[in-house]
CSV table of C-alpha atoms in Angstrom, one decimal:
chain,number,residue,atom,x,y,z
Z,15,MET,CA,0.3,0.3,-0.1
Z,16,PRO,CA,0.6,5.5,2.0
Z,17,PRO,CA,1.7,9.1,2.6
Z,18,THR,CA,3.9,10.2,-0.4
Z,19,ASN,CA,7.5,11.1,0.3
Z,20,LEU,CA,7.3,8.7,1.7
Z,21,PRO,CA,7.6,8.6,-1.4
Z,22,ILE,CA,4.6,6.8,-2.0
Z,23,SER,CA,4.7,3.2,-4.1
Z,24,ARG,CA,1.9,-1.1,-2.2
Z,25,ILE,CA,5.0,0.0,-4.9
Z,26,PHE,CA,2.4,-1.9,-3.5
Z,27,PRO,CA,3.3,-4.7,-4.6
Z,28,ALA,CA,6.4,-5.4,-7.2
Z,29,ASN,CA,4.4,-7.5,-5.8
Z,30,SER,CA,2.6,-10.8,-5.8
Z,31,THR,CA,-1.0,-11.5,-4.3
Z,32,ARG,CA,-1.9,-9.3,-1.6
Z,33,ARG,CA,-4.8,-8.8,0.4
Z,34,GLN,CA,-6.9,-11.9,0.2
Z,35,PHE,CA,-10.7,-12.0,1.1
Z,36,LEU,CA,-11.3,-15.7,1.5
Z,37,LYS,CA,-10.7,-17.4,4.7
Z,38,ASN,CA,-9.7,-20.6,3.2
Z,39,SER,CA,-5.9,-21.5,2.2
Z,40,ALA,CA,-4.3,-18.4,0.6
Z,41,ALA,CA,-2.4,-21.3,-1.4
Z,42,THR,CA,-5.3,-22.5,-2.8
Z,43,ILE,CA,-6.0,-18.7,-3.9
Z,44,SER,CA,-2.7,-18.8,-5.2
Z,45,GLY,CA,-3.1,-21.5,-7.4
Z,46,LEU,CA,-6.4,-20.7,-8.4
Z,47,ALA,CA,-4.8,-16.8,-9.5
Z,48,ALA,CA,-1.7,-18.0,-11.3
Z,49,SER,CA,-3.4,-20.9,-12.9
Z,50,SER,CA,-4.9,-18.9,-15.7
Z,51,CYS,CA,-5.4,-15.7,-14.3
Z,52,GLY,CA,-9.1,-16.5,-15.1
Z,53,TRP,CA,-10.4,-17.5,-11.6
Z,54,ARG,CA,-13.5,-14.9,-11.7
Z,55,LEU,CA,-14.8,-12.9,-8.4
Z,56,ALA,CA,-17.8,-12.4,-9.5
Z,57,ASP,CA,-18.7,-14.6,-12.4
Z,58,VAL,CA,-17.1,-17.3,-14.5
Z,59,GLN,CA,-16.6,-16.6,-17.8
Z,60,SER,CA,-14.4,-17.9,-20.4
Z,61,ALA,CA,-14.9,-14.8,-22.8
Z,62,PRO,CA,-12.9,-11.7,-23.2
Z,63,ALA,CA,-14.7,-8.5,-22.5
Z,64,VAL,CA,-17.0,-7.3,-25.4
Z,65,LYS,CA,-16.1,-4.0,-27.0
Z,66,GLY,CA,-19.5,-1.7,-26.3
Z,67,SER,CA,-20.9,-3.6,-23.7
Z,68,ALA,CA,-22.7,-1.5,-21.9
Z,69,ASP,CA,-23.9,-3.7,-19.2
Z,70,GLN,CA,-20.8,-5.5,-18.5
Z,71,LEU,CA,-17.3,-4.3,-16.7
Z,72,PHE,CA,-14.4,-6.1,-16.9
Z,73,ILE,CA,-11.6,-5.6,-14.2
Z,74,TYR,CA,-8.1,-7.0,-13.8
Z,75,THR,CA,-7.5,-6.8,-9.7
Z,76,TRP,CA,-5.6,-8.2,-6.8
Z,77,ALA,CA,-7.3,-11.4,-5.3
Z,78,GLY,CA,-9.1,-9.9,-2.5
Z,79,TYR,CA,-9.5,-6.6,-3.8
Z,80,THR,CA,-13.3,-7.5,-4.7
Z,81,ASP,CA,-16.0,-9.1,-2.9
Z,82,GLU,CA,-20.1,-10.3,-3.8
Z,83,ALA,CA,-21.2,-7.4,-1.5
Z,84,LEU,CA,-19.5,-4.8,-3.3
Z,85,LEU,CA,-20.2,-5.9,-6.7
Z,86,ASP,CA,-23.4,-6.8,-5.9
Z,87,ARG,CA,-24.2,-3.5,-5.1
Z,88,PHE,CA,-22.3,-1.6,-8.3
Z,89,ALA,CA,-24.6,-3.5,-9.9
Z,90,GLU,CA,-28.2,-2.7,-7.8
Z,91,LYS,CA,-26.7,1.2,-8.2
Z,92,THR,CA,-25.6,1.0,-11.7
Z,93,GLY,CA,-27.1,-1.9,-13.5
Z,94,ILE,CA,-23.7,-2.9,-14.6
Z,95,ARG,CA,-22.4,-6.3,-13.8
Z,96,VAL,CA,-18.8,-6.6,-13.4
Z,97,VAL,CA,-16.3,-9.4,-14.1
Z,98,ALA,CA,-13.3,-9.3,-11.9
Z,99,ASP,CA,-9.8,-11.3,-13.4
Z,100,VAL,CA,-7.2,-11.3,-10.1
Z,101,PHE,CA,-3.5,-11.0,-10.7
Z,102,SER,CA,-0.6,-12.2,-8.9
Z,103,SER,CA,1.9,-10.0,-9.3
Z,104,ASN,CA,2.6,-6.4,-11.3
Z,105,GLU,CA,4.8,-8.1,-13.8
Z,106,GLU,CA,2.1,-10.6,-14.6
Z,107,MET,CA,-0.3,-7.9,-14.9
Z,108,LEU,CA,1.8,-6.0,-17.2
Z,109,ALA,CA,2.4,-8.9,-19.9
Z,110,ARG,CA,-1.0,-9.4,-20.2
Z,111,VAL,CA,-1.8,-6.4,-20.7
Z,112,GLN,CA,0.9,-5.8,-23.8
Z,113,ALA,CA,-0.3,-8.6,-25.0
Z,114,GLY,CA,-3.8,-7.4,-25.2
Z,115,GLY,CA,-5.4,-7.1,-22.1
Z,116,ALA,CA,-6.1,-3.6,-22.3
Z,117,ARG,CA,-8.4,-4.3,-25.4
Z,118,ALA,CA,-10.6,-6.5,-22.4
Z,119,TYR,CA,-10.2,-4.4,-19.6
Z,120,SER,CA,-11.4,-1.0,-18.6
Z,121,ILE,CA,-10.5,-1.1,-14.6
Z,122,ILE,CA,-6.6,-2.2,-13.9
Z,123,TYR,CA,-5.2,-2.1,-10.2
Z,124,PRO,CA,-1.7,-1.5,-10.8
Z,125,SER,CA,0.7,-0.7,-7.9
Z,126,ASP,CA,2.1,3.1,-7.6
Z,127,TYR,CA,5.5,2.3,-9.5
Z,128,MET,CA,4.1,0.5,-12.0
Z,129,VAL,CA,1.8,3.4,-12.7
Z,130,VAL,CA,5.0,4.9,-13.6
Z,131,GLN,CA,6.3,2.2,-15.9
Z,132,MET,CA,2.9,2.0,-17.7
Z,133,THR,CA,2.1,5.8,-18.7
Z,134,GLU,CA,6.0,5.7,-19.9
Z,135,LEU,CA,4.9,2.8,-22.2
Z,136,GLY,CA,1.5,4.7,-23.1
Z,137,LEU,CA,-0.7,2.3,-22.1
Z,138,LEU,CA,-3.0,4.1,-19.9
Z,139,SER,CA,-5.7,7.0,-20.7
Z,140,PRO,CA,-5.8,10.3,-19.0
Z,141,LEU,CA,-8.1,10.8,-16.7
Z,142,ASP,CA,-11.2,13.1,-17.2
Z,143,HIS,CA,-11.4,14.6,-13.5
Z,144,SER,CA,-14.4,16.6,-14.0
Z,145,ILE,CA,-16.0,13.5,-14.3
Z,146,LEU,CA,-14.8,11.9,-10.9
Z,147,GLY,CA,-15.8,13.0,-7.2
Z,148,GLY,CA,-13.6,12.9,-4.2
Z,149,LEU,CA,-10.1,13.3,-5.6
Z,150,ASP,CA,-9.5,16.4,-3.6
Z,151,ARG,CA,-10.8,14.3,-0.1
Z,152,LEU,CA,-7.8,12.3,-0.6
Z,153,ARG,CA,-5.5,12.6,2.0
Z,154,LYS,CA,-3.1,15.2,0.7
Z,155,GLN,CA,-0.1,13.0,0.1
Z,156,PHE,CA,-2.1,11.4,-2.1
Z,157,GLN,CA,-3.6,14.3,-4.4
Z,158,ASN,CA,0.1,14.6,-6.1
Z,159,PRO,CA,1.7,11.3,-5.6
Z,160,VAL,CA,5.4,11.0,-6.7
Z,161,TYR,CA,4.5,8.3,-9.2
Z,162,ASP,CA,1.5,10.5,-11.0
Z,163,PRO,CA,1.8,13.5,-10.8
Z,164,GLY,CA,-1.7,15.3,-10.1
Z,165,ASN,CA,-3.6,11.8,-10.4
Z,166,ARG,CA,-3.4,12.4,-13.9
Z,167,TYR,CA,-3.6,8.5,-14.8
Z,168,SER,CA,-4.5,6.7,-11.1
Z,169,VAL,CA,-6.9,7.4,-8.8
Z,170,PRO,CA,-5.0,5.7,-5.1
Z,171,LEU,CA,-7.0,3.1,-3.7
Z,172,SER,CA,-5.4,1.6,-1.2
Z,173,TRP,CA,-1.9,1.6,1.2
Z,174,GLY,CA,0.1,-0.4,3.3
Z,175,THR,CA,3.3,-1.0,4.9
Z,176,THR,CA,5.9,-4.4,4.4
Z,177,GLY,CA,6.8,-5.9,7.5
Z,178,LEU,CA,7.0,-9.2,9.5
Z,179,ILE,CA,4.5,-10.9,11.6
Z,180,TYR,CA,5.8,-13.4,14.5
Z,181,ASN,CA,4.0,-15.4,16.5
Z,182,THR,CA,4.6,-14.5,20.3
Z,183,GLU,CA,4.7,-17.3,21.8
Z,184,GLN,CA,7.5,-19.0,19.3
Z,185,LEU,CA,9.8,-16.3,19.9
Z,186,LYS,CA,12.0,-15.4,23.0
Z,187,GLU,CA,12.0,-11.5,22.1
Z,188,ALA,CA,10.1,-9.8,19.3
Z,189,PRO,CA,11.6,-8.6,16.4
Z,190,GLU,CA,12.2,-4.8,15.7
Z,191,ASP,CA,14.6,-4.6,12.7
Z,192,TRP,CA,15.0,-6.7,9.5
Z,193,ASP,CA,18.5,-8.0,11.3
Z,194,TYR,CA,16.6,-10.3,13.8
Z,195,LEU,CA,16.4,-12.8,11.1
Z,196,TRP,CA,20.3,-12.6,10.9
Z,197,GLN,CA,20.8,-12.6,14.2
Z,198,HIS,CA,18.4,-15.8,15.3
Z,199,LYS,CA,18.4,-17.6,12.0
Z,200,GLN,CA,19.2,-20.7,14.2
Z,201,GLU,CA,16.4,-20.7,16.0
Z,202,LEU,CA,14.3,-20.0,12.7
Z,203,ALA,CA,15.8,-22.4,10.8
Z,204,ARG,CA,13.1,-23.3,8.0
Z,205,ARG,CA,10.7,-21.6,10.4
Z,206,MET,CA,10.9,-18.0,8.7
Z,207,THR,CA,9.8,-16.7,4.9
Z,208,LEU,CA,10.5,-14.3,2.7
Z,209,ALA,CA,8.0,-12.3,0.1
Z,210,SER,CA,8.3,-13.8,-3.1
Z,211,ASP,CA,9.2,-10.3,-5.0
Z,212,VAL,CA,12.4,-9.3,-6.2
Z,213,ARG,CA,12.0,-5.5,-4.9
Z,214,GLU,CA,10.6,-6.2,-1.3
Z,215,VAL,CA,13.5,-8.5,-0.5
Z,216,MET,CA,16.2,-6.9,-1.8
Z,217,GLY,CA,15.0,-3.8,-0.6
Z,218,ALA,CA,14.6,-5.3,3.0
Z,219,ALA,CA,18.4,-5.9,2.8
Z,220,LEU,CA,19.3,-2.5,1.6
Z,221,ARG,CA,17.6,-0.6,4.7
Z,222,MET,CA,19.2,-3.2,6.6
Z,223,LEU,CA,22.3,-2.4,5.7
Z,224,GLY,CA,21.6,1.6,5.8
Z,225,TYR,CA,20.8,2.3,1.7
Z,226,SER,CA,17.9,3.2,-0.1
Z,227,LEU,CA,15.1,0.7,-1.3
Z,228,ASN,CA,15.9,2.1,-4.4
Z,229,SER,CA,19.2,1.8,-4.7
Z,230,THR,CA,21.1,1.9,-8.0
Z,231,ASN,CA,24.4,1.3,-7.0
Z,232,GLN,CA,25.9,-2.1,-7.8
Z,233,GLU,CA,28.0,-2.5,-4.9
Z,234,GLN,CA,25.4,-1.8,-2.3
Z,235,VAL,CA,22.9,-4.5,-4.0
Z,236,LYS,CA,25.5,-7.0,-4.4
Z,237,GLN,CA,26.0,-6.8,-0.8
Z,238,ALA,CA,22.2,-7.1,0.1
Z,239,TYR,CA,22.2,-9.9,-1.9
Z,240,GLU,CA,25.5,-11.4,-0.2
Z,241,LYS,CA,23.4,-10.9,3.2
Z,242,LEU,CA,20.5,-13.0,1.5
Z,243,VAL,CA,22.5,-15.6,0.3
Z,244,GLU,CA,23.7,-15.9,4.2
Z,245,LEU,CA,20.2,-15.7,5.6
Z,246,LYS,CA,18.9,-18.8,2.6
Z,247,PRO,CA,19.4,-21.4,4.2
Z,248,ALA,CA,17.5,-21.0,7.2
Z,249,ILE,CA,14.6,-20.3,5.1
Z,250,ALA,CA,11.6,-22.5,4.5
Z,251,SER,CA,10.1,-20.6,1.4
Z,252,PHE,CA,10.1,-17.3,-0.8
Z,253,THR,CA,6.1,-16.5,-0.7
Z,254,THR,CA,3.5,-14.0,-1.1
Z,255,ASP,CA,0.4,-16.0,0.4
Z,256,ALA,CA,1.6,-19.3,1.6
Z,257,TRP,CA,2.9,-18.0,5.0
Z,258,ARG,CA,-0.9,-16.9,6.4
Z,259,PRO,CA,-2.0,-20.8,7.0
Z,260,GLN,CA,1.6,-21.6,8.1
Z,261,MET,CA,1.4,-18.7,10.6
Z,262,LEU,CA,-2.1,-19.6,11.9
Z,263,THR,CA,-0.8,-23.3,12.8
Z,264,GLY,CA,2.4,-22.2,14.0
Z,265,ASP,CA,4.6,-24.0,11.7
Z,266,LEU,CA,5.8,-20.7,11.1
Z,267,LYS,CA,7.4,-18.6,13.6
Z,268,VAL,CA,7.8,-15.0,11.3
Z,269,ALA,CA,7.1,-14.0,8.1
Z,270,MET,CA,7.7,-11.2,5.7
Z,271,CYS,CA,4.0,-10.0,4.5
Z,272,TYR,CA,2.0,-7.0,3.6
Z,273,SER,CA,0.3,-4.8,6.5
Z,274,SER,CA,-3.3,-5.6,5.1
Z,275,ASP,CA,-2.7,-9.2,5.2
Z,276,ALA,CA,-1.2,-9.2,8.3
Z,277,ASN,CA,-3.9,-7.2,10.0
Z,278,GLU,CA,-6.4,-10.0,8.6
Z,279,VAL,CA,-4.6,-12.8,9.9
Z,280,ILE,CA,-4.2,-11.4,13.7
Z,281,SER,CA,-8.1,-11.6,13.6
Z,282,ASP,CA,-7.5,-14.8,13.7
Z,283,ASN,CA,-5.1,-15.2,15.8
Z,284,ASP,CA,-4.4,-12.6,19.0
Z,285,LYS,CA,-0.8,-14.5,19.5
Z,286,LEU,CA,0.2,-12.7,15.9
Z,287,LYS,CA,1.9,-9.4,16.2
Z,288,TYR,CA,2.7,-7.1,12.9
Z,289,VAL,CA,6.0,-4.4,13.2
Z,290,VAL,CA,7.4,-2.6,10.4
Z,291,PRO,CA,11.5,-2.9,11.2
Z,292,LYS,CA,13.0,0.4,12.5
Z,293,SER,CA,15.2,0.4,9.6
Z,294,GLY,CA,12.7,1.0,7.2
Z,295,SER,CA,10.8,-0.6,4.6
Z,296,SER,CA,8.2,-0.2,1.5
Z,297,LEU,CA,5.0,2.1,1.6
Z,298,TRP,CA,2.9,0.9,-1.4
Z,299,THR,CA,-0.3,2.1,-2.9
Z,300,ASP,CA,-2.6,0.6,-5.2
Z,301,THR,CA,-4.2,2.6,-7.8
Z,302,LEU,CA,-7.1,2.2,-10.4
Z,303,VAL,CA,-6.1,3.0,-14.1
Z,304,ILE,CA,-7.7,3.2,-17.3
Z,305,PRO,CA,-6.0,1.5,-20.2
Z,306,LYS,CA,-6.1,3.1,-23.6
Z,307,GLY,CA,-8.4,1.2,-25.9
Z,308,CYS,CA,-10.7,-0.1,-23.1
Z,309,PRO,CA,-14.2,-1.7,-23.9
Z,310,ASN,CA,-16.7,0.3,-21.8
Z,311,PRO,CA,-15.2,3.8,-20.3
Z,312,GLU,CA,-18.2,5.0,-19.2
Z,313,ALA,CA,-18.7,2.2,-16.8
Z,314,ALA,CA,-15.0,2.5,-15.8
Z,315,TYR,CA,-15.7,5.9,-14.6
Z,316,LYS,CA,-18.8,4.6,-12.8
Z,317,TRP,CA,-16.8,2.0,-10.5
Z,318,ILE,CA,-13.8,5.0,-9.7
Z,319,ASN,CA,-16.8,6.9,-8.5
Z,320,PHE,CA,-18.2,4.4,-7.0
Z,321,MET,CA,-15.0,3.2,-5.3
Z,322,LEU,CA,-14.5,6.9,-3.9
Z,323,GLN,CA,-17.5,7.2,-2.2
Z,324,PRO,CA,-16.4,7.3,1.7
Z,325,ASP,CA,-19.2,4.7,2.7
Z,326,VAL,CA,-18.3,2.4,0.2
Z,327,ALA,CA,-14.3,3.1,0.8
Z,328,ALA,CA,-14.5,2.5,4.6
Z,329,SER,CA,-16.8,-0.7,4.3
Z,330,LEU,CA,-13.8,-1.8,2.1
Z,331,VAL,CA,-11.5,-0.9,5.1
Z,332,GLU,CA,-13.6,-3.1,7.6
Z,333,ARG,CA,-14.6,-6.2,5.3
Z,334,LEU,CA,-11.2,-6.6,3.8
Z,335,SER,CA,-8.6,-4.7,5.4
Z,336,PHE,CA,-7.4,-2.0,3.5
Z,337,SER,CA,-6.1,1.4,4.1
Z,338,THR,CA,-7.7,3.7,2.6
Z,339,PRO,CA,-6.7,7.5,1.6
Z,340,SER,CA,-9.8,8.8,1.9
Z,341,GLU,CA,-10.2,11.1,4.5
Z,342,ASP,CA,-13.8,11.0,4.5
Z,343,ALA,CA,-13.7,7.1,4.7
Z,344,PHE,CA,-11.4,7.4,7.9
Z,345,SER,CA,-13.3,9.5,9.6
Z,346,LEU,CA,-16.4,6.9,9.1
Z,347,LEU,CA,-14.3,4.0,10.8
Z,348,PRO,CA,-15.0,3.2,14.3
Z,349,PRO,CA,-12.4,4.2,16.6
Z,350,GLU,CA,-11.1,0.7,16.9
Z,351,VAL,CA,-10.1,0.6,13.3
Z,352,ARG,CA,-8.5,3.9,12.9
Z,353,GLU,CA,-6.8,3.7,16.0
Z,354,ASN,CA,-5.1,0.5,14.6
Z,355,ASP,CA,-1.8,0.8,14.1
Z,356,ILE,CA,-1.2,-2.2,11.6
Z,357,LEU,CA,-3.3,-0.1,8.9
Z,358,PHE,CA,-2.6,3.2,9.8
Z,359,PRO,CA,1.4,3.3,11.6
Z,360,SER,CA,1.7,6.5,13.3
Z,361,GLU,CA,4.3,9.2,11.2
Z,362,ASP,CA,7.0,8.4,12.5
Z,363,ILE,CA,7.2,4.4,11.2
Z,364,LEU,CA,6.2,6.5,7.5
Z,365,LYS,CA,9.0,8.4,7.9
Z,366,LYS,CA,11.3,5.9,7.8
Z,367,CYS,CA,9.2,3.9,5.0
Z,368,GLU,CA,9.9,4.4,0.8
Z,369,GLY,CA,8.3,3.8,-1.6
Z,370,VAL,CA,9.4,0.8,-4.6
Z,371,ALA,CA,10.3,3.3,-7.6
Z,372,PRO,CA,11.3,1.9,-10.7
Z,373,VAL,CA,15.1,2.0,-11.5
Z,374,GLY,CA,15.4,1.4,-15.2
Z,375,LYS,CA,17.7,-0.6,-16.7
Z,376,PHE,CA,19.1,-1.1,-13.4
Z,377,MET,CA,16.2,-4.0,-12.9
Z,378,GLU,CA,18.3,-6.6,-15.0
Z,379,VAL,CA,21.2,-6.3,-11.7
Z,380,TYR,CA,18.0,-6.8,-9.3
Z,381,ASP,CA,16.4,-9.6,-11.5
Z,382,ARG,CA,20.2,-11.6,-11.9
Z,383,TYR,CA,21.0,-11.3,-8.3
Z,384,TRP,CA,17.1,-12.5,-7.8
Z,385,THR,CA,17.5,-15.2,-10.0
Z,386,GLN,CA,20.6,-16.9,-8.3
Z,387,LEU,CA,19.1,-16.5,-4.7
Z,388,THR,CA,16.0,-18.6,-5.3
Z,389,SER,CA,17.7,-20.7,-7.5
Z,390,GLY,CA,18.4,-24.3,-6.7
């Protein structure tokens, strides 16, 4: 998911499956999402959107970003039926859009850094702000984010942090920073997981070493890689979602995760806690965009306006564990949710976080080290 200058980024996520609303196995969800990107939350259909179909809206989103209650409410309000496909990473989404997905979907949910990349590739339609209502009621840091000044191409939907979820009954002391994993690697051996995400994992190691999450210094990235190689024998797996049932059953002691996922899992087990490492972490934002050549732009604007409604946004915070950028939605939340420091951390914590920013051709360096780290 975060204030900017933070600078905003979910950053999100690149990110794998985040924020899942189903209570069954996260591994099952991941498998469905990865099998063909064809798992439909609203309806199961094999045909892509038909251009000009006014009563259908095809969206491409993260798992857990819609549920039946949301889709039914939109249908009742507009008469438009939503069909939702899910993706498990920004990169997977981009590949599909570049392969023709822009002609199939009218709404896509990229993370902030991916908004930059999609804009540079000419894949997004500029938004007509005269049609949108509620942008002026976003928190100030979301009205002019670094990844999309003036929200020309995107509307922020949710935000959050990346940190560590841990079992208080199984750890002798609580983790405070990323270096905890290295200092306690024998105790945690095969009982911890890191995210299946090159930028998040390399970024965590970079922050631990005192460097920027977005470093383009070859020596710094090499140092981060070498630290991760040192830790690898103790890592059970690189996963962004399968840790959930394993934390609940006690098979894992600690897992790298996104704040919204942690908040949901902790609601099922109060022995679990979440911490943003004190040396800093990533701050992510996920957004709504309209791709160029989309089949139903009118419905797309209706969807964005619907999601900007304070009561709709507030209900999503409570049902789907989002952090909302809407001031009005935040004010509608009950005190216990507004005071939830997993979803809404303090400014002191946020100041230590960075958004995952595009690094251009230097991404090849990250990818090379990631392949070496995760292979074998």
